[in-house]
Tab-separated table of C-alpha atoms and ligand atoms in Angstrom:
chain	number	residue	atom	x	y	z
Q	836	MET	CA	-21.833	7.359	-15.223
Q	837	HIS	CA	-18.758	8.234	-17.312
Q	838	ILE	CA	-15.706	6.670	-15.536
Q	839	GLY	CA	-12.239	7.895	-16.638
Q	840	CYS	CA	-8.877	6.299	-15.897
Q	841	PRO	CA	-5.692	8.407	-16.697
Q	842	LYS	CA	-2.202	7.085	-16.964
Q	843	GLU	CA	-0.322	7.420	-13.695
Q	844	ILE	CA	2.348	10.163	-13.938
Q	845	LYS	CA	4.080	9.902	-10.575
Q	846	PRO	CA	7.705	8.763	-11.119
Q	847	GLN	CA	8.198	5.007	-10.867
Q	848	GLU	CA	4.446	4.251	-10.724
Q	849	PHE	CA	3.565	1.395	-13.171
Q	850	ARG	CA	0.193	0.442	-11.735
Q	851	VAL	CA	-3.106	1.618	-13.269
Q	852	GLY	CA	-6.404	2.531	-11.633
Q	853	MET	CA	-8.661	0.186	-13.639
Q	854	THR	CA	-7.864	-3.299	-15.099
Q	855	PRO	CA	-9.617	-4.476	-18.296
Q	856	ASN	CA	-11.781	-6.659	-15.970
Q	857	ALA	CA	-12.855	-3.672	-13.940
Q	858	ALA	CA	-13.586	-1.760	-17.063
Q	859	ARG	CA	-15.676	-4.732	-18.343
Q	860	GLU	CA	-17.699	-4.851	-15.168
Q	861	ALA	CA	-18.425	-1.158	-15.246
Q	862	VAL	CA	-19.494	-1.326	-18.875
Q	863	HIS	CA	-21.653	-4.288	-18.023
Q	864	HIS	CA	-23.368	-2.187	-15.339
Q	865	GLY	CA	-24.225	0.349	-18.087
Q	866	HIS	CA	-21.411	2.913	-17.552
Q	867	LYS	CA	-19.139	4.503	-20.110
Q	868	VAL	CA	-15.418	3.900	-19.316
Q	869	THR	CA	-12.555	5.887	-20.940
Q	870	ILE	CA	-8.893	4.939	-20.386
Q	871	GLU	CA	-5.954	7.126	-21.375
Q	872	THR	CA	-3.899	5.519	-24.175
Q	873	GLY	CA	-1.007	3.445	-22.718
Q	874	ALA	CA	-2.383	3.745	-19.186
Q	875	GLY	CA	-2.174	0.037	-18.557
Q	876	ALA	CA	1.153	-0.654	-20.331
Q	877	GLY	CA	3.242	-0.757	-17.122
Q	878	ALA	CA	0.954	-3.410	-15.786
Q	879	GLY	CA	0.994	-5.447	-19.046
Q	880	PHE	CA	-2.405	-4.258	-20.356
Q	881	ASN	CA	-2.641	-2.701	-23.737
Q	882	ASP	CA	-5.266	-0.423	-25.270
Q	883	ASP	CA	-6.816	-3.341	-27.178
Q	884	ASP	CA	-7.444	-5.225	-23.917
Q	885	TYR	CA	-9.516	-2.336	-22.728
Q	886	ILE	CA	-11.270	-1.883	-26.102
Q	887	ALA	CA	-12.138	-5.669	-25.984
Q	888	ALA	CA	-13.694	-4.937	-22.471
Q	889	GLY	CA	-15.875	-2.308	-23.954
Q	890	ALA	CA	-13.929	0.806	-22.941
Q	891	GLN	CA	-13.010	3.724	-25.062
Q	892	ILE	CA	-9.392	5.111	-25.382
Q	893	ALA	CA	-8.621	8.840	-24.917
Q	894	GLU	CA	-5.465	10.448	-26.336
Q	895	SER	CA	-4.757	12.531	-23.233
Q	896	ALA	CA	-5.419	12.816	-19.518
Q	897	ALA	CA	-6.863	16.278	-20.217
Q	898	ASP	CA	-9.648	14.638	-22.376
Q	899	ILE	CA	-10.453	12.354	-19.411
Q	900	PHE	CA	-10.441	14.986	-16.675
Q	901	ALA	CA	-12.624	17.230	-18.932
Q	902	SER	CA	-15.379	14.696	-19.560
Q	903	ALA	CA	-15.476	11.944	-16.865
Q	904	ASP	CA	-17.861	12.066	-13.868
Q	905	MET	CA	-15.492	9.924	-11.855
Q	906	ILE	CA	-11.753	9.604	-12.066
Q	907	VAL	CA	-10.223	6.321	-10.836
Q	908	LYS	CA	-6.514	6.326	-10.178
Q	909	VAL	CA	-3.805	4.723	-8.047
Q	910	LYS	CA	-1.610	7.523	-6.677
Q	911	GLU	CA	-2.574	10.914	-5.273
Q	912	PRO	CA	-3.205	13.381	-8.086
Q	913	GLN	CA	-0.067	15.316	-9.025
Q	914	PRO	CA	-0.174	19.150	-9.278
Q	915	VAL	CA	-0.929	19.119	-13.013
Q	916	GLU	CA	-3.717	16.705	-12.520
Q	917	ARG	CA	-5.177	18.556	-9.503
Q	918	LYS	CA	-5.577	21.651	-11.797
Q	919	MET	CA	-7.839	19.599	-14.086
Q	920	LEU	CA	-10.209	18.300	-11.360
Q	921	ARG	CA	-13.683	19.872	-11.501
Q	922	GLU	CA	-16.486	20.786	-9.138
Q	923	GLY	CA	-18.847	17.830	-8.773
Q	924	GLN	CA	-16.361	15.356	-10.058
Q	925	ILE	CA	-15.648	12.234	-8.002
Q	926	LEU	CA	-11.979	11.295	-7.431
Q	927	PHE	CA	-11.349	7.700	-6.142
Q	928	THR	CA	-7.705	6.961	-5.425
Q	929	TYR	CA	-4.975	6.868	-2.758
Q	930	LEU	CA	-4.616	10.386	-1.294
Q	931	HIS	CA	-2.619	10.270	1.928
Q	932	LEU	CA	-3.588	13.888	2.754
Q	933	ALA	CA	-2.309	14.136	6.373
Q	934	PRO	CA	1.350	14.876	5.489
Q	935	ASP	CA	0.409	16.742	2.302
Q	936	PRO	CA	-0.998	20.339	2.780
Q	937	GLU	CA	-0.404	21.352	-0.780
Q	938	GLN	CA	-2.466	18.612	-2.187
Q	939	THR	CA	-5.114	19.085	0.437
Q	940	LYS	CA	-5.422	22.801	-0.491
Q	941	ASP	CA	-5.673	21.985	-4.186
Q	942	LEU	CA	-8.381	19.313	-3.685
Q	943	LEU	CA	-10.376	21.706	-1.459
Q	944	GLY	CA	-10.085	24.411	-4.127
Q	945	SER	CA	-11.205	21.968	-6.893
Q	946	GLY	CA	-14.703	21.475	-5.525
Q	947	ALA	CA	-14.396	17.755	-6.334
Q	948	THR	CA	-15.588	14.912	-4.023
Q	949	CYS	CA	-12.491	12.933	-3.115
Q	950	ILE	CA	-12.669	9.420	-1.679
Q	951	ALA	CA	-9.398	8.062	-0.413
Q	952	TYR	CA	-8.654	4.307	-0.733
Q	953	GLU	CA	-6.554	4.291	2.444
Q	954	THR	CA	-9.384	5.313	4.777
Q	955	VAL	CA	-12.129	3.063	3.484
Q	956	THR	CA	-12.794	0.430	6.262
Q	957	ASP	CA	-14.310	-2.990	6.670
Q	958	ASP	CA	-16.399	-4.806	9.275
Q	959	ARG	CA	-13.320	-6.256	10.993
Q	960	GLY	CA	-11.672	-2.934	11.591
Q	961	GLY	CA	-9.314	-3.447	8.644
Q	962	LEU	CA	-8.464	-1.237	5.743
Q	963	PRO	CA	-9.550	-3.281	2.741
Q	964	LEU	CA	-7.915	-1.048	0.080
Q	965	LEU	CA	-4.556	-0.919	1.874
Q	966	ALA	CA	-4.420	-4.673	2.706
Q	967	PRO	CA	-3.779	-5.905	-0.823
Q	968	MET	CA	-0.649	-3.749	-1.109
Q	969	SER	CA	0.510	-4.957	2.366
Q	970	GLU	CA	0.017	-8.522	1.134
Q	971	VAL	CA	2.090	-7.773	-1.937
Q	972	ALA	CA	4.946	-6.098	0.046
Q	973	GLY	CA	4.904	-8.828	2.647
Q	974	ARG	CA	5.174	-11.608	0.099
Q	975	LEU	CA	7.877	-9.694	-1.860
Q	976	ALA	CA	10.017	-9.056	1.269
Q	977	PRO	CA	11.600	-12.583	1.572
Q	978	GLN	CA	12.062	-12.600	-2.215
Q	979	VAL	CA	14.086	-9.362	-2.211
Q	980	GLY	CA	15.761	-10.346	1.083
Q	981	ALA	CA	16.836	-13.613	-0.425
Q	982	TRP	CA	18.377	-11.823	-3.387
Q	983	THR	CA	20.127	-9.424	-0.981
Q	984	LEU	CA	21.595	-12.355	0.916
Q	985	GLN	CA	23.412	-13.511	-2.248
Q	986	LYS	CA	27.134	-12.942	-2.105
Q	987	ALA	CA	27.304	-10.872	-5.257
Q	988	ASN	CA	24.718	-8.541	-3.880
Q	989	GLY	CA	26.649	-7.821	-0.665
Q	990	GLY	CA	24.903	-10.428	1.520
Q	991	ARG	CA	26.071	-13.324	3.657
Q	992	GLY	CA	25.922	-15.829	0.866
Q	993	VAL	CA	23.171	-17.850	2.626
Q	994	LEU	CA	20.502	-19.819	0.783
Q	995	MET	CA	17.015	-19.499	2.271
Q	996	GLY	CA	16.220	-23.165	2.408
Q	997	GLY	CA	19.731	-24.448	2.975
Q	998	VAL	CA	20.399	-27.927	1.501
Q	999	PRO	CA	20.569	-31.369	3.048
Q	1000	GLY	CA	23.312	-31.219	5.657
Q	1001	VAL	CA	23.270	-27.340	5.787
Q	1002	GLY	CA	20.759	-25.482	7.889
Q	1003	PRO	CA	18.320	-22.911	6.376
Q	1004	ALA	CA	18.563	-19.127	6.731
Q	1005	ARG	CA	17.184	-17.672	9.968
Q	1006	VAL	CA	14.493	-15.030	9.261
Q	1007	VAL	CA	13.124	-12.772	11.914
Q	1008	VAL	CA	9.937	-10.755	11.064
Q	1009	ILE	CA	9.202	-7.857	13.405
Q	1010	GLY	CA	5.527	-7.030	13.315
Q	1011	GLY	CA	2.946	-9.863	12.653
Q	1012	GLY	CA	0.259	-7.860	10.900
Q	1013	VAL	CA	-0.652	-8.141	7.201
Q	1014	VAL	CA	2.919	-7.567	5.913
Q	1015	GLY	CA	4.541	-9.732	8.580
Q	1016	THR	CA	2.222	-12.615	8.220
Q	1017	HIS	CA	2.640	-12.794	4.451
Q	1018	ALA	CA	6.436	-12.307	4.722
Q	1019	ALA	CA	6.647	-15.119	7.244
Q	1020	ARG	CA	4.484	-17.480	5.168
Q	1021	ILE	CA	6.644	-16.997	2.088
Q	1022	ALA	CA	9.955	-17.180	3.988
Q	1023	ALA	CA	8.766	-20.395	5.600
Q	1024	GLY	CA	7.670	-21.651	2.219
Q	1025	MET	CA	11.214	-21.034	0.894
Q	1026	GLY	CA	12.449	-23.337	3.631
Q	1027	ALA	CA	13.872	-20.655	6.065
Q	1028	ASP	CA	13.622	-20.907	9.864
Q	1029	VAL	CA	11.205	-18.109	10.649
Q	1030	THR	CA	10.205	-16.329	13.882
Q	1031	VAL	CA	7.629	-13.509	14.000
Q	1032	LEU	CA	7.759	-10.914	16.783
Q	1033	ASP	CA	4.720	-8.820	17.729
Q	1034	ARG	CA	3.624	-6.677	20.748
Q	1035	SER	CA	0.041	-7.853	20.509
Q	1036	LEU	CA	-0.734	-11.077	22.409
Q	1037	PRO	CA	-4.020	-11.624	20.591
Q	1038	ARG	CA	-2.092	-11.359	17.298
Q	1039	LEU	CA	0.599	-13.763	18.467
Q	1040	ARG	CA	-2.127	-16.212	19.618
Q	1041	TYR	CA	-3.798	-15.923	16.164
Q	1042	LEU	CA	-0.499	-16.543	14.401
Q	1043	ASP	CA	0.371	-19.449	16.559
Q	1044	ASP	CA	-3.108	-21.038	16.170
Q	1045	THR	CA	-3.039	-20.589	12.437
Q	1046	PHE	CA	0.566	-21.041	11.454
Q	1047	GLY	CA	2.035	-22.829	14.464
Q	1048	GLY	CA	3.648	-25.544	12.240
Q	1049	GLN	CA	5.147	-23.160	9.797
Q	1050	PHE	CA	6.802	-20.494	11.880
Q	1051	LYS	CA	7.494	-19.613	15.591
Q	1052	THR	CA	6.223	-16.464	17.445
Q	1053	SER	CA	7.827	-14.440	20.072
Q	1054	TYR	CA	6.828	-11.405	22.177
Q	1055	ALA	CA	8.525	-8.266	20.817
Q	1056	SER	CA	10.332	-7.100	23.948
Q	1057	ALA	CA	13.647	-5.200	23.312
Q	1058	GLY	CA	15.527	-8.113	24.853
Q	1059	ASN	CA	13.822	-10.780	22.639
Q	1060	THR	CA	14.244	-8.578	19.539
Q	1061	ILE	CA	18.028	-8.161	19.830
Q	1062	ASP	CA	18.569	-11.808	20.953
Q	1063	LEU	CA	16.799	-13.059	17.783
Q	1064	ALA	CA	18.384	-10.328	15.578
Q	1065	ARG	CA	21.862	-11.498	16.565
Q	1066	GLU	CA	21.187	-14.978	15.145
Q	1067	ALA	CA	19.322	-13.786	12.085
Q	1068	ASP	CA	20.462	-13.816	8.435
Q	1069	MET	CA	17.428	-11.699	7.430
Q	1070	ILE	CA	15.261	-9.258	9.428
Q	1071	VAL	CA	12.000	-7.957	7.961
Q	1072	GLY	CA	10.652	-4.714	9.461
Q	1073	ALA	CA	6.817	-4.888	9.304
Q	1074	VAL	CA	5.583	-2.902	12.353
Q	1075	LEU	CA	2.829	-0.271	12.235
Q	1076	ILE	CA	1.575	2.085	14.899
Q	1077	PRO	CA	-1.372	3.658	13.102
Q	1078	GLY	CA	-0.899	7.342	12.548
Q	1079	ALA	CA	2.578	7.466	14.041
Q	1080	ALA	CA	6.092	7.133	12.735
Q	1081	ALA	CA	7.539	3.561	12.997
Q	1082	PRO	CA	9.380	2.902	16.240
Q	1083	LYS	CA	13.181	2.363	15.863
Q	1084	LEU	CA	13.721	-1.243	16.946
Q	1085	ILE	CA	17.380	-1.733	15.988
Q	1086	SER	CA	19.800	1.076	16.585
Q	1087	ARG	CA	22.976	1.803	14.690
Q	1088	ALA	CA	25.095	0.673	17.593
Q	1089	GLN	CA	23.277	-2.691	17.563
Q	1090	LEU	CA	24.347	-3.383	13.909
Q	1091	ALA	CA	27.710	-4.403	15.266
Q	1092	GLU	CA	25.945	-7.340	17.052
Q	1093	LEU	CA	24.310	-8.656	13.882
Q	1094	LYS	CA	25.884	-11.221	11.482
Q	1095	PRO	CA	28.051	-9.604	8.859
Q	1096	GLY	CA	26.190	-9.439	5.598
Q	1097	ALA	CA	22.769	-9.915	7.158
Q	1098	ALA	CA	19.910	-8.395	5.196
Q	1099	LEU	CA	17.445	-5.866	6.721
Q	1100	VAL	CA	14.320	-5.512	4.672
Q	1101	ASP	CA	12.497	-2.494	6.109
Q	1102	VAL	CA	8.940	-2.679	4.680
Q	1103	ALA	CA	7.926	-0.015	7.308
Q	1104	ILE	CA	10.145	2.560	5.526
Q	1105	ASP	CA	7.003	4.436	4.317
Q	1106	GLN	CA	6.368	5.288	7.952
Q	1107	GLY	CA	9.979	6.308	8.512
Q	1108	GLY	CA	11.401	2.803	8.898
Q	1109	CYS	CA	11.864	0.624	12.059
Q	1110	PHE	CA	15.766	0.403	11.881
Q	1111	GLU	CA	17.678	3.540	12.850
Q	1112	THR	CA	19.932	3.223	9.768
Q	1113	SER	CA	16.970	2.880	7.307
Q	1114	LYS	CA	16.584	5.494	4.548
Q	1115	PRO	CA	14.205	5.243	1.635
Q	1116	THR	CA	15.646	3.667	-1.545
Q	1117	THR	CA	14.216	3.069	-5.075
Q	1118	HIS	CA	13.807	0.012	-7.329
Q	1119	GLU	CA	16.814	1.257	-9.371
Q	1120	ASN	CA	19.078	1.251	-6.380
Q	1121	PRO	CA	17.338	-0.730	-3.691
Q	1122	VAL	CA	20.101	-1.895	-1.433
Q	1123	TYR	CA	22.850	-0.046	0.560
Q	1124	GLU	CA	25.281	-1.109	3.216
Q	1125	VAL	CA	25.850	0.290	6.729
Q	1126	ASP	CA	28.524	-1.212	9.066
Q	1127	GLY	CA	28.554	-4.428	6.942
Q	1128	ILE	CA	24.786	-4.918	7.132
Q	1129	MET	CA	22.693	-4.778	3.875
Q	1130	HIS	CA	19.570	-2.591	3.913
Q	1131	TYR	CA	16.615	-2.924	1.443
Q	1132	CYS	CA	14.271	0.121	2.045
Q	1133	VAL	CA	12.075	0.634	-1.039
Q	1134	ALA	CA	9.149	2.733	-0.128
Q	1135	ASN	CA	6.828	1.512	-2.947
Q	1136	MET	CA	7.609	-2.192	-3.042
Q	1137	PRO	CA	4.384	-3.163	-4.814
Q	1138	GLY	CA	5.528	-1.152	-7.877
Q	1139	ALA	CA	8.133	-3.963	-8.504
Q	1140	VAL	CA	5.289	-6.342	-9.391
Q	1141	ALA	CA	2.996	-3.796	-11.013
Q	1142	ARG	CA	0.842	-6.399	-12.766
Q	1143	THR	CA	0.162	-8.431	-9.570
Q	1144	SER	CA	-0.389	-5.224	-7.567
Q	1145	THR	CA	-2.769	-3.640	-10.153
Q	1146	ILE	CA	-4.943	-6.744	-10.337
Q	1147	ALA	CA	-4.998	-7.107	-6.572
Q	1148	LEU	CA	-5.805	-3.491	-5.970
Q	1149	GLY	CA	-8.448	-3.635	-8.727
Q	1150	ASN	CA	-10.135	-6.679	-7.090
Q	1151	ALA	CA	-10.406	-4.724	-3.867
Q	1152	THR	CA	-11.571	-1.409	-5.428
Q	1153	MET	CA	-13.993	-2.779	-7.873
Q	1154	PRO	CA	-17.046	-3.176	-5.586
Q	1155	PHE	CA	-16.698	0.315	-4.267
Q	1156	MET	CA	-16.074	1.791	-7.753
Q	1157	LEU	CA	-19.213	0.022	-9.023
Q	1158	ALA	CA	-21.339	1.281	-6.089
Q	1159	LEU	CA	-20.071	4.807	-6.642
Q	1160	ALA	CA	-20.905	4.526	-10.359
Q	1161	ASP	CA	-24.296	2.771	-9.934
Q	1162	LYS	CA	-25.689	4.908	-7.079
Q	1163	GLY	CA	-23.707	8.150	-7.211
Q	1164	TRP	CA	-21.329	8.977	-4.322
Q	1165	ARG	CA	-24.047	10.304	-2.012
Q	1166	LYS	CA	-26.277	7.199	-2.077
Q	1167	ALA	CA	-23.271	4.787	-2.131
Q	1168	CYS	CA	-21.877	6.455	0.979
Q	1169	GLU	CA	-25.207	6.614	2.701
Q	1170	ASP	CA	-25.732	2.863	2.122
Q	1171	ASP	CA	-22.157	1.892	3.201
Q	1172	PRO	CA	-20.500	3.520	6.303
Q	1173	HIS	CA	-17.221	1.898	5.360
Q	1174	LEU	CA	-17.194	3.840	2.025
Q	1175	LEU	CA	-18.291	6.992	3.776
Q	1176	ASN	CA	-15.142	6.607	5.909
Q	1177	GLY	CA	-13.260	7.065	2.650
Q	1178	LEU	CA	-14.726	10.539	2.112
Q	1179	ASN	CA	-11.929	13.017	2.702
Q	1180	VAL	CA	-12.951	16.100	0.729
Q	1181	HIS	CA	-16.264	17.316	-0.574
Q	1182	ALA	CA	-17.141	20.523	-2.376
Q	1183	GLY	CA	-14.421	22.641	-0.773
Q	1184	LYS	CA	-14.684	21.046	2.787
Q	1185	LEU	CA	-12.456	18.592	4.465
Q	1186	THR	CA	-14.504	15.668	5.787
Q	1187	TYR	CA	-11.913	13.479	7.487
Q	1188	TYR	CA	-11.055	14.281	11.165
Q	1189	ALA	CA	-7.540	12.870	11.285
Q	1190	VAL	CA	-6.484	14.950	8.328
Q	1191	GLY	CA	-8.116	18.043	9.748
Q	1192	LYS	CA	-6.223	17.474	13.019
Q	1193	ALA	CA	-2.952	16.910	11.293
Q	1194	LEU	CA	-3.273	20.022	9.065
Q	1195	GLY	CA	-5.185	22.322	11.422
Q	1196	ILE	CA	-8.213	22.575	9.044
Q	1197	ASP	CA	-11.895	22.651	10.173
Q	1198	VAL	CA	-13.739	19.468	9.254
Q	1199	LEU	CA	-17.302	19.072	8.092
Q	1200	SER	CA	-18.759	15.778	9.491
Q	1201	PRO	CA	-19.169	13.177	6.646
Q	1202	ALA	CA	-22.773	12.708	7.780
Q	1203	LEU	CA	-23.455	16.421	7.134
Q	1204	ALA	CA	-21.491	16.330	3.835
Q	1205	LEU	CA	-24.062	13.710	2.696
Q	1206	LYS	CA	-26.809	16.344	3.240
Q	1207	ALA	CA	-24.951	19.317	1.934
X	422	NAD	N1	7.328	-0.365	1.646
X	422	NAD	C1	6.161	-0.658	1.053
X	422	NAD	O1	6.094	-0.658	-0.178
X	422	NAD	C2	4.984	-0.922	1.882
X	422	NAD	C3	3.826	-1.582	1.329
X	422	NAD	C4	2.749	-1.875	2.133
X	422	NAD	C5	2.792	-1.634	3.530
X	422	NAD	N2	3.941	-1.004	4.036
X	422	NAD	C6	4.093	-0.654	5.391
X	422	NAD	O2	4.303	-1.884	6.202
X	422	NAD	C7	3.971	-1.571	7.507
X	422	NAD	C8	3.159	-2.728	8.123
X	422	NAD	O3	1.901	-2.656	7.502
X	422	NAD	P1	0.745	-3.752	7.846
X	422	NAD	O4	-0.345	-3.560	6.833
X	422	NAD	O5	1.317	-5.131	8.080
X	422	NAD	O6	0.258	-3.188	9.318
X	422	NAD	P2	-0.558	-4.022	10.323
X	422	NAD	O7	-1.261	-3.017	11.150
X	422	NAD	O8	-1.446	-5.085	9.747
X	422	NAD	O9	0.501	-4.671	11.229
X	422	NAD	C9	1.431	-4.073	12.102
X	422	NAD	C10	1.785	-4.981	13.214
X	422	NAD	O10	2.838	-4.324	13.916
X	422	NAD	C11	2.735	-4.621	15.239
X	422	NAD	N3	3.545	-3.786	16.097
X	422	NAD	C12	3.384	-2.501	16.400
X	422	NAD	N4	4.352	-1.974	17.127
X	422	NAD	C13	5.263	-3.059	17.279
X	422	NAD	C14	6.511	-3.144	17.902
X	422	NAD	N5	7.062	-2.178	18.585
X	422	NAD	N6	7.079	-4.409	17.880
X	422	NAD	C15	6.543	-5.426	17.259
X	422	NAD	N7	5.289	-5.404	16.618
X	422	NAD	C16	4.733	-4.196	16.644
X	422	NAD	C17	1.222	-4.564	15.488
X	422	NAD	O11	0.752	-5.231	16.676
X	422	NAD	C18	0.644	-5.163	14.242
X	422	NAD	O12	0.375	-6.570	14.406
X	422	NAD	C19	3.273	-0.251	7.556
X	422	NAD	O13	4.246	0.806	7.875
X	422	NAD	C20	2.894	-0.087	6.089
X	422	NAD	O14	2.734	1.265	5.757
X	422	NAD	C21	4.944	-0.645	3.225
């Protein structure tokens, strides 16, 4: 198969769909790999790294879209890219179609077979191609929160680990899923006093069993949440209710009860945020203040560490990318129901029920799409 990887063109996106290692594996499996010149630069990979891996370099995205059997990317295709997709071509990338009727219409019109990273599943009910980015955002949250707590950045002037004779920062993590667990581990590793709140008792049990010595757990009732928030130097928002906007867990009125200069890091901002005063920010201007409380609300946190994120995403996508290339999408999806769950669009038909429901479009069952 001819696999093509164009440079990402969405603003502020520095990741790339294929690492040189992924290219090397694909070439080793007998496939031809073409990378757009400069595609890996934002993640610290140059054209020579890809050439050494056996890939070829194309001068433009147009060359890649015109010739590749499968396009491997990171972000959803932008309008100019959607125009270049062809019937029969495979697109393997994040799509997030439910809130995006324009993109859905274009992908249906293209005739391509589009497999979305975010809906591929695993045996444990997880989302293996979303998890690496949650791990990155979770581990980054205490790092950016610690920076926000510094006096010059508007924060309380509190050091995460304290020093002998001075207590550590108090960190409250709301939501103990993938983001929350990784945030809590790193905050605890920095020496902070950490409590994780969740509404799921099985999750709290798991966290207590696994990390009992490193951080505390608490049930996320409204009362516990505000009691802990009042004492906190940093609050990390890491909740998720699948398919729904994030619940607002701290209101504007409650900001007055928090410590002046406390840092709110709202990782859940991509689902609308879990603090009433959260609004999306960018890496250029990540932090703003409301009522004396600092808010960090960057919607694409993994972009700050594009190299780590690219390699982490590449590790997760590689087996699926190789299966698609080795077997073709039909056989690969027939053999792996989790990959089939990633199928969102095939030959002009929508094949993912939640997207169909959100956009009011008829859905062809993925099983029938395999036979179509
Ligand atoms: N900003 C970014 O760059 C970025 C990057 C990755 C993930 N995210 C977002 O981070 C959020 C968390 O992702 P995740 O992968 O950890 O999800 P997850 O499903 O692994 O964990 C979410 C946790 O929230 C808990 N929860 C739900 N409602 C709650 C409530 N009211 N109070 C307390 N806990 C509650 C759930 O029980 C679950 O344990 C999502 O919104 C995700 O989209 C953002």
